[in-house]
PDB file of C-alpha atoms in Angstrom:
ATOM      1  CA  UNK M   1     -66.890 223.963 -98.727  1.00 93.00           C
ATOM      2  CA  UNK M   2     -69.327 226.061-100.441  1.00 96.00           C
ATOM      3  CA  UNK M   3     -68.580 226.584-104.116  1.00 97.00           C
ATOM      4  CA  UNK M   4     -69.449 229.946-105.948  1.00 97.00           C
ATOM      5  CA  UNK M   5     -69.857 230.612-109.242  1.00 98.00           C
ATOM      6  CA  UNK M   6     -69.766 233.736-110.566  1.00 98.00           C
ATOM      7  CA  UNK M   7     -70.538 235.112-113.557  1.00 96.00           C
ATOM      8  CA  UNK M   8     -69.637 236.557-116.040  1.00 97.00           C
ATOM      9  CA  UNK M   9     -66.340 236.735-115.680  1.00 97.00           C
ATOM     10  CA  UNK M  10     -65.922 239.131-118.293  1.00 97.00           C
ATOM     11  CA  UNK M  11     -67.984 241.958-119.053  1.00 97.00           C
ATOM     12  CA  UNK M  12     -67.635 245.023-121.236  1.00 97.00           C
ATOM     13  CA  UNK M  13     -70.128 248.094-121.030  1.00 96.00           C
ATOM     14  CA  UNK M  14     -70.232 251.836-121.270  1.00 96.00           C
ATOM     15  CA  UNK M  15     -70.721 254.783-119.274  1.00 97.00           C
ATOM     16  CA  UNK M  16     -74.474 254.923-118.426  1.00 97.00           C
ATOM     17  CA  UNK M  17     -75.427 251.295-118.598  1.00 97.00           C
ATOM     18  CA  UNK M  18     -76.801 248.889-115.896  1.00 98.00           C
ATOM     19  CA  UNK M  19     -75.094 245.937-115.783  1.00 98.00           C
ATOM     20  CA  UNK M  20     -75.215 242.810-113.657  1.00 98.00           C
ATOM     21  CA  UNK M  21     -72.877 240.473-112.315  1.00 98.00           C
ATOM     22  CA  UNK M  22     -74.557 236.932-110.848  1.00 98.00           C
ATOM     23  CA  UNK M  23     -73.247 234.916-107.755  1.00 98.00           C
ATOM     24  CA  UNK M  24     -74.360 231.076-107.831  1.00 98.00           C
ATOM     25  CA  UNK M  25     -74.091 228.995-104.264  1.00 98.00           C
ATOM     26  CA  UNK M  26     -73.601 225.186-104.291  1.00 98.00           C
ATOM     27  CA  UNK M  27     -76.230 225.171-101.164  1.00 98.00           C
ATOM     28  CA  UNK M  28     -77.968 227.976 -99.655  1.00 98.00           C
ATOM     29  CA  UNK M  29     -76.691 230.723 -98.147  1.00 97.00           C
ATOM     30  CA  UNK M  30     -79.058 232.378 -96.233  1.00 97.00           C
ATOM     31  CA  UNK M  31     -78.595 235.475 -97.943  1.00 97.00           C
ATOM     32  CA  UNK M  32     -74.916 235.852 -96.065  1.00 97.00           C
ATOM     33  CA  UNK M  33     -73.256 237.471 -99.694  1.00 97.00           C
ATOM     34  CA  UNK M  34     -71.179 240.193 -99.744  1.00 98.00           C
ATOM     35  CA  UNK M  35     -70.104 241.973-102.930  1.00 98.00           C
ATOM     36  CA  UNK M  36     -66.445 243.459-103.492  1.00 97.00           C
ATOM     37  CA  UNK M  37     -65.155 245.895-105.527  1.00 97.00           C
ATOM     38  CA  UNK M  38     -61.276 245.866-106.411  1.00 93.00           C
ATOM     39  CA  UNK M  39     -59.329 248.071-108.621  1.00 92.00           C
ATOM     40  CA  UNK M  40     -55.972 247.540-109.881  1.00 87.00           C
ATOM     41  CA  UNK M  41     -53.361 248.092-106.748  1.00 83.00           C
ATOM     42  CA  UNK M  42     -55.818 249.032-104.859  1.00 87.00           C
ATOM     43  CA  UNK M  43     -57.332 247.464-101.639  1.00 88.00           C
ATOM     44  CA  UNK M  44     -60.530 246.019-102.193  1.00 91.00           C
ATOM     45  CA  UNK M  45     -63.579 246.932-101.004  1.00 95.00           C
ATOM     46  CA  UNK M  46     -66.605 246.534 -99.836  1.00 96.00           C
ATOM     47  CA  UNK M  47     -69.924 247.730-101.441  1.00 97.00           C
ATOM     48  CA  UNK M  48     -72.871 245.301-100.292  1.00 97.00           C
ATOM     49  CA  UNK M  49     -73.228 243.060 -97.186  1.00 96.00           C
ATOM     50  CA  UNK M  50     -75.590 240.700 -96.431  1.00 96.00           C
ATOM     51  CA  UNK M  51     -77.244 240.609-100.064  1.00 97.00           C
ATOM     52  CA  UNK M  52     -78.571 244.257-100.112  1.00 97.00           C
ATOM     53  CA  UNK M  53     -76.904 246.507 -97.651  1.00 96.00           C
ATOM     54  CA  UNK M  54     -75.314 249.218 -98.828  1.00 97.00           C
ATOM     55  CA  UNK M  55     -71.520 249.634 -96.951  1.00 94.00           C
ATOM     56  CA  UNK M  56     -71.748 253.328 -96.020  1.00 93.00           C
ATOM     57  CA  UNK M  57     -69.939 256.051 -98.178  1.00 95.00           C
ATOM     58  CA  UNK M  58     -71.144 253.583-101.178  1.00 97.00           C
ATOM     59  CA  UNK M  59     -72.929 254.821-104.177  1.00 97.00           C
ATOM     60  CA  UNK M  60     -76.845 254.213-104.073  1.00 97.00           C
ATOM     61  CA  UNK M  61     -76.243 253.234-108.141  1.00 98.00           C
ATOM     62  CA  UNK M  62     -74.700 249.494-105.991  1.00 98.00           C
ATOM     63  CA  UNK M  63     -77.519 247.122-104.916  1.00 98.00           C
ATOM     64  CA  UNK M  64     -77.441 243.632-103.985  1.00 98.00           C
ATOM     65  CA  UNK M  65     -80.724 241.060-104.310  1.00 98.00           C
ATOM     66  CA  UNK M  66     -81.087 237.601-103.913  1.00 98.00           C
ATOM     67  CA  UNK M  67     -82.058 234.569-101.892  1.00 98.00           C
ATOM     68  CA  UNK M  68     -81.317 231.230-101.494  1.00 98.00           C
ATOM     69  CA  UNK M  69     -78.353 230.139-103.747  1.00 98.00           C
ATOM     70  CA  UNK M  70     -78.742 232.847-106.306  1.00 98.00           C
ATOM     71  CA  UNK M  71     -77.789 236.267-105.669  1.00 98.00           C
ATOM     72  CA  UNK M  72     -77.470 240.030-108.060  1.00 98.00           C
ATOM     73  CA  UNK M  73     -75.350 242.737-108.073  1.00 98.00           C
ATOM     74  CA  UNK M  74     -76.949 245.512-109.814  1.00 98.00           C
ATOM     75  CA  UNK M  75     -74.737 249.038-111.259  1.00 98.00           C
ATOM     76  CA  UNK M  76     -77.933 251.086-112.429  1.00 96.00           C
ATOM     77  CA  UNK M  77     -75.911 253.653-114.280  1.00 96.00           C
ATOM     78  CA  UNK M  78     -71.952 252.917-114.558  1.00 97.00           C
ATOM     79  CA  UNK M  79     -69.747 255.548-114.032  1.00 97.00           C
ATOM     80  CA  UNK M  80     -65.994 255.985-114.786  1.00 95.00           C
ATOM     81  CA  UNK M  81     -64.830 255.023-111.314  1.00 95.00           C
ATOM     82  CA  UNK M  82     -66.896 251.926-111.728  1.00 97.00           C
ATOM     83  CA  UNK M  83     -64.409 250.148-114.090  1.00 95.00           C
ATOM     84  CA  UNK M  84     -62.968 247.403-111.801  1.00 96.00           C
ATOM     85  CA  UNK M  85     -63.039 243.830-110.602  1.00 96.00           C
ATOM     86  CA  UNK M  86     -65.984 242.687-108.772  1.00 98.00           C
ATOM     87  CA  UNK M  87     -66.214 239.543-106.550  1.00 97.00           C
ATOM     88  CA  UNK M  88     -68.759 237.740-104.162  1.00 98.00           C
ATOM     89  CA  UNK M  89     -67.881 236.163-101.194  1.00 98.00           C
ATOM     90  CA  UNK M  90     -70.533 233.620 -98.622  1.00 97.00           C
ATOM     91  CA  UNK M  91     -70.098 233.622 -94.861  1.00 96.00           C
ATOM     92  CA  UNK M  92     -72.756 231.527 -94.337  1.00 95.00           C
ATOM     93  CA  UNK M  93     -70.946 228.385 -93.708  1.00 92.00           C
ATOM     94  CA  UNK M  94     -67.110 228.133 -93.144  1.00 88.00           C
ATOM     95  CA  UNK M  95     -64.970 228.498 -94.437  1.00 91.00           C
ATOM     96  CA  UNK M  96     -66.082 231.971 -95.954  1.00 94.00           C
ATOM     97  CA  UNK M  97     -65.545 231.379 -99.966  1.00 96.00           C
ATOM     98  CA  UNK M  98     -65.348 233.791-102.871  1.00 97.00           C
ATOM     99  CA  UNK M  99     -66.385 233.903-106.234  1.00 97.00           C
ATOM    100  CA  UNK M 100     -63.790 234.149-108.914  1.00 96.00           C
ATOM    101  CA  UNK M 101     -64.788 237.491-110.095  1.00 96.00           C
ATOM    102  CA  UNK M 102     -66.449 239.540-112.835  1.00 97.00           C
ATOM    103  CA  UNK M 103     -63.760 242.388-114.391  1.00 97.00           C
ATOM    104  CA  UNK M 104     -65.686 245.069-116.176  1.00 97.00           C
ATOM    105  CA  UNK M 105     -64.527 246.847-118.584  1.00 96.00           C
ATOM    106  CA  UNK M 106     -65.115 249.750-120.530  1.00 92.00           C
ATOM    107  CA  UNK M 107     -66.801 248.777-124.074  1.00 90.00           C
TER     108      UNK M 107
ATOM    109  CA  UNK S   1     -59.828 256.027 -90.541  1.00 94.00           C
ATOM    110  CA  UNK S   2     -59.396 251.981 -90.493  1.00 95.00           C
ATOM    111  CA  UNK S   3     -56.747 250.865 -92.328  1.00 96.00           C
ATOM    112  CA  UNK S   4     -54.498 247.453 -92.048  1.00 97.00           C
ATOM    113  CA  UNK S   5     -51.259 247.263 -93.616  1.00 97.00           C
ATOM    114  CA  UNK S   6     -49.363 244.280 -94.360  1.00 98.00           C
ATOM    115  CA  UNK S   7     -45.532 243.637 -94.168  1.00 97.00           C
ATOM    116  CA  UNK S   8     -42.969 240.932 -94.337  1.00 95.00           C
ATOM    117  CA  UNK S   9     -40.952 238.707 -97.008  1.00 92.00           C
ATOM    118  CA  UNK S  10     -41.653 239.262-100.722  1.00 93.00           C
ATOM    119  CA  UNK S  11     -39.378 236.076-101.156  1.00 96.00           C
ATOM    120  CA  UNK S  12     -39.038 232.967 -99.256  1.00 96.00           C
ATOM    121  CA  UNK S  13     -37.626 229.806 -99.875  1.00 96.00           C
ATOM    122  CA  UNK S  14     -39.664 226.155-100.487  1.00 96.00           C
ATOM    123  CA  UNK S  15     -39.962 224.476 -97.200  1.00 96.00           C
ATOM    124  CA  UNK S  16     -39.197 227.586 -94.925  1.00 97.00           C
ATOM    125  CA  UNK S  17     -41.938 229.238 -92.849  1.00 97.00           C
ATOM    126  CA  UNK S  18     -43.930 232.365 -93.955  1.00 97.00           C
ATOM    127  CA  UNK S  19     -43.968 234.892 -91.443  1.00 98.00           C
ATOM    128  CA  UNK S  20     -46.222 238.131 -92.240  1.00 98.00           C
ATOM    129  CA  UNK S  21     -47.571 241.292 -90.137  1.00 98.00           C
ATOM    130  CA  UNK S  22     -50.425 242.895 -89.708  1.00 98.00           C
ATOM    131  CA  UNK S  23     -50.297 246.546 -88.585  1.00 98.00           C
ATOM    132  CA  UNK S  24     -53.896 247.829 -87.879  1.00 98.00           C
ATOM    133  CA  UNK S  25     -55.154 251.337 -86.988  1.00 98.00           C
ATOM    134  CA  UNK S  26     -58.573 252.518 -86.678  1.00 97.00           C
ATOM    135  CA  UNK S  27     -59.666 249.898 -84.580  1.00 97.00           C
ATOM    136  CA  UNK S  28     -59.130 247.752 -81.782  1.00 97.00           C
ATOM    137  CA  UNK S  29     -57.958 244.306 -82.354  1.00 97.00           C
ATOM    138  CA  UNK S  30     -60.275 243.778 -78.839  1.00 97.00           C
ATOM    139  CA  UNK S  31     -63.110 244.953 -80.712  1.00 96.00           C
ATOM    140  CA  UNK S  32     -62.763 243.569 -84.179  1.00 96.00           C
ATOM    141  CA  UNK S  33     -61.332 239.944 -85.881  1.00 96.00           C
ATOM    142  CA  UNK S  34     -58.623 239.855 -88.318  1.00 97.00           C
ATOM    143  CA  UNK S  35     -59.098 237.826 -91.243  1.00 97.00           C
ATOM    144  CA  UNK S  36     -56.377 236.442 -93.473  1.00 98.00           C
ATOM    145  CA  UNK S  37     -56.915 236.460 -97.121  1.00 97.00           C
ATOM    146  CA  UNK S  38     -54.604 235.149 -99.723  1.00 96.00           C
ATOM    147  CA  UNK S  39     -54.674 235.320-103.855  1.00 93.00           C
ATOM    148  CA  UNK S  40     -52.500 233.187-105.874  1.00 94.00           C
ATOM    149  CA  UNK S  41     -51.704 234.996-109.430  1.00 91.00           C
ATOM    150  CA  UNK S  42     -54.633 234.023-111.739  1.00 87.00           C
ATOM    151  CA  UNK S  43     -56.681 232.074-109.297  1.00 89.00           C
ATOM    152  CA  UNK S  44     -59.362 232.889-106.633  1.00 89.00           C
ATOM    153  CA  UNK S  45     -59.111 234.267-103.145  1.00 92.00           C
ATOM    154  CA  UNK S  46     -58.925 231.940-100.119  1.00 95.00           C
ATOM    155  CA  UNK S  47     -60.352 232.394 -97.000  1.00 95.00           C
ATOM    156  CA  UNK S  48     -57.003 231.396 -94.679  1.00 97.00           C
ATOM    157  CA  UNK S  49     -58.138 232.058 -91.117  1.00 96.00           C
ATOM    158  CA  UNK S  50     -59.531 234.653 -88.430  1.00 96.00           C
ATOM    159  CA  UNK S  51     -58.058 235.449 -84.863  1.00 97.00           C
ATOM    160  CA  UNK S  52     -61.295 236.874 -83.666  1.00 96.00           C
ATOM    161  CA  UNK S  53     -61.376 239.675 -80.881  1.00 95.00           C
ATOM    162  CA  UNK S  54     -60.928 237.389 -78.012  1.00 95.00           C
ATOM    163  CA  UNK S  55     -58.180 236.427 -79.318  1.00 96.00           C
ATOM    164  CA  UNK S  56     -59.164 232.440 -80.632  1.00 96.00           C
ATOM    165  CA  UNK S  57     -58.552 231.590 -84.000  1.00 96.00           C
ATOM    166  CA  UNK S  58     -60.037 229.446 -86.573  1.00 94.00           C
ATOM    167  CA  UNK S  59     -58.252 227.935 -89.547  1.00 96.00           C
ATOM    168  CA  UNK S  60     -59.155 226.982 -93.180  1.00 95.00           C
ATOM    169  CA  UNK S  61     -58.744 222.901 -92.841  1.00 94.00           C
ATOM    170  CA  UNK S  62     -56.932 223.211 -96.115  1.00 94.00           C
ATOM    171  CA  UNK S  63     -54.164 224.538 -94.312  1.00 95.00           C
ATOM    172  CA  UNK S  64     -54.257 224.040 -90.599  1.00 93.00           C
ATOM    173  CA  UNK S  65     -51.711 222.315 -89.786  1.00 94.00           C
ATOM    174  CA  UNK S  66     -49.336 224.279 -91.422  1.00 97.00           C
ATOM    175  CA  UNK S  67     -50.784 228.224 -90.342  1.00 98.00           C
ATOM    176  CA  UNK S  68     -50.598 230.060 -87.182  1.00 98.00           C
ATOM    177  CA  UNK S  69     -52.420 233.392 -86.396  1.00 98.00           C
ATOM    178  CA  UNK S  70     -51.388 235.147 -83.177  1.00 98.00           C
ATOM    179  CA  UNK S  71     -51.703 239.409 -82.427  1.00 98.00           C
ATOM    180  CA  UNK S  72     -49.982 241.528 -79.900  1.00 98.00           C
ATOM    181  CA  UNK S  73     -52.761 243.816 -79.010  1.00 97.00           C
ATOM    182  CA  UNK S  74     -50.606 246.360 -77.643  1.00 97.00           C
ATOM    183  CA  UNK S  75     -49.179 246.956 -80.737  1.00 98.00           C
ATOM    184  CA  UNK S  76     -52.203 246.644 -82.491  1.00 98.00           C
ATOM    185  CA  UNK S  77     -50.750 243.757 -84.715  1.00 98.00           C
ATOM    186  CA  UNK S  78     -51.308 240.683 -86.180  1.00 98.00           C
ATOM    187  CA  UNK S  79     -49.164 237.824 -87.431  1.00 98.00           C
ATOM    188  CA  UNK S  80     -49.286 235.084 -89.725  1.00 98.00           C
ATOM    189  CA  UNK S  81     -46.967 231.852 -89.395  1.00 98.00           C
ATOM    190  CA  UNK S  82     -46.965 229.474 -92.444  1.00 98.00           C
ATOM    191  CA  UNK S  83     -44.678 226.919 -92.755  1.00 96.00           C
ATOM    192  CA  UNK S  84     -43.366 223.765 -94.927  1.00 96.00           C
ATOM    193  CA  UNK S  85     -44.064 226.725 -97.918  1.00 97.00           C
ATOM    194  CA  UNK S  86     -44.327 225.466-101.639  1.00 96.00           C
ATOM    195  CA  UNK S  87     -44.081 227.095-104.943  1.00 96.00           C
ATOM    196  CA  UNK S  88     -48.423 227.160-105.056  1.00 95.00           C
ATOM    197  CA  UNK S  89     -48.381 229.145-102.040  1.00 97.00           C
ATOM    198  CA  UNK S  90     -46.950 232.240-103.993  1.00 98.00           C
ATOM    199  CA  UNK S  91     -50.066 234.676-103.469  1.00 97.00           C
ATOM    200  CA  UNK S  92     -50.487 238.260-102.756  1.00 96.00           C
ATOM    201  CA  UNK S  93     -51.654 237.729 -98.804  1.00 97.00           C
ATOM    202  CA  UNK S  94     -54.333 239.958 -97.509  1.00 97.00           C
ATOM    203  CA  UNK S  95     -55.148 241.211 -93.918  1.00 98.00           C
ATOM    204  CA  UNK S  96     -58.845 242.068 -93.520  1.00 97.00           C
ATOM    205  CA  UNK S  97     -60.981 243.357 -90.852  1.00 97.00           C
ATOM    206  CA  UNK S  98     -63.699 241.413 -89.756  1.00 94.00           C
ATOM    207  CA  UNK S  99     -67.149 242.814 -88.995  1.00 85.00           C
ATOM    208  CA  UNK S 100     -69.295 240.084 -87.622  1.00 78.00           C
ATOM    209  CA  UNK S 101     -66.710 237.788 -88.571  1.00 79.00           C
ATOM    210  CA  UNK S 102     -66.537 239.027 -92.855  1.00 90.00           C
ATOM    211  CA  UNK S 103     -63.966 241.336 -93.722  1.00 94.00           C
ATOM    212  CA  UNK S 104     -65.051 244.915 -94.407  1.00 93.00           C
ATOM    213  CA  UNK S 105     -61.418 246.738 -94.660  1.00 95.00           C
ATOM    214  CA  UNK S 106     -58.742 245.224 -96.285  1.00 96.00           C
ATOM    215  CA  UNK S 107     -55.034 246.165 -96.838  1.00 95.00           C
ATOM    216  CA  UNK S 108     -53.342 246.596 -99.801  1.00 94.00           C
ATOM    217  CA  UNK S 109     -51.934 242.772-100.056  1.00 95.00           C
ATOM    218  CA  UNK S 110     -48.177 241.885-100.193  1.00 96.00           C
ATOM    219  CA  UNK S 111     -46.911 239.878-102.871  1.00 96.00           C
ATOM    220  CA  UNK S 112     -45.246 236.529-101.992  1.00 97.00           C
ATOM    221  CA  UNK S 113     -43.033 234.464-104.025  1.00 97.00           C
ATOM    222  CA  UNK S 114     -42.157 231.334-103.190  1.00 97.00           C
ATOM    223  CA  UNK S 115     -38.572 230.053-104.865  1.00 96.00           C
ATOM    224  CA  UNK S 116     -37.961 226.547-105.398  1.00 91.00           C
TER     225      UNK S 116
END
């Protein structure tokens, strides 16, 4: 199976920052990476498919880039609904696997 | 609006069979997959398996021989069999939707214990 490795796994900012949170494949994925948000008792969801495109209804502030095994999730300007978990996940070779996730929190 | 919604158990017994639901709206189950999704507390999500929209299924190898997706598509549902359950199989169990065979929706999760 495909490992990912996400990073960080911790992450405190503030309202206004850009922050980004760093998916790592064990092989290449062809660019198949989604990105996930999830907050607390919530179902998650999804922002980015296919490294950068955007899930409509999704903030434009969300992009994805990447290639290959290495692959960016980009917040240009946090806002206060953007406190939450975040997590990758490949489907380029099965089974589909998942990062462990990046919480951010407000600094 | 889509939405999937998962029922069953919130505590079953080591060794007995896991059996969860499904309930989709939305969507057709003709249309779409379902993907199961599962979380044990403090660890990573694992892809479990997909009954895709004609019905076939594929199955993490991890856990093949013990998991069983079927779906009554008039009911627009879905249902996941585990059995010969252990105490690291305690995970909040996700349904997903799955859009080109990745999940886009997801439900809410449902929170299974396993009791030695």
């Amino acid at each position: 199976d495909i490992q990912m490795t996400q990073s960080p796994s911790f992450l405190s900012a503030s309202v206004g920052d850009r922050v980004t949170i760093n998916c790592k494949a064990s092989q290449n994925i062809n660019k198949y990476l989604n990105w996930y948000q999830q907050k607390l008792g919530e179902a998650p969801k999804r922002l980015i498919y296919n490294t950068n495109n955007l899930q409509t209804g999704i903030p434009s502030r969300f992009s994805g880039s990447g290639s290959g095994t290495d692959y960016t999730l980009t917040i240009s300007s946090l806002q206060p609904e953007d406190f939450a978990t975040y997590f990758c996940l490949q489907h380029n070779s099965f089974p589909d696997t998942f990062g462990a996730g990046t919480k951010l929190e407000l600094k | 609006q889509v939405q999937l919604k998962e029922s069953g158990p919130v505590l079953v017994q080591a060794s007995e069979t896991l059996s969860l639901t499904c309930t989709v709206s939305g969507f057709s189950l003709t249309n779409y997959g379902v993907i199961w999704v599962r979380q044990p507390p403090g660890k990573g999500l694992e892809w479990m398996g997909i009954i895709w929209r004609n019905g076939n299924t594929d199955y993490n190898s991890a856990l093949k021989s013990r998991l069983s997706i079927n779906r009554d598509t008039s009911k627009s549902q879905v249902f996941l069999k585990m059995n010969s359950l252990q105490t690291d199989d305690t995970a909040i169990y996700y349904c997903t939707r799955g859009s080109a065979a990745t999940p886009d929706y997801w439900g809410q999760g449902v929170m299974v214990t396993v009791s030695s």
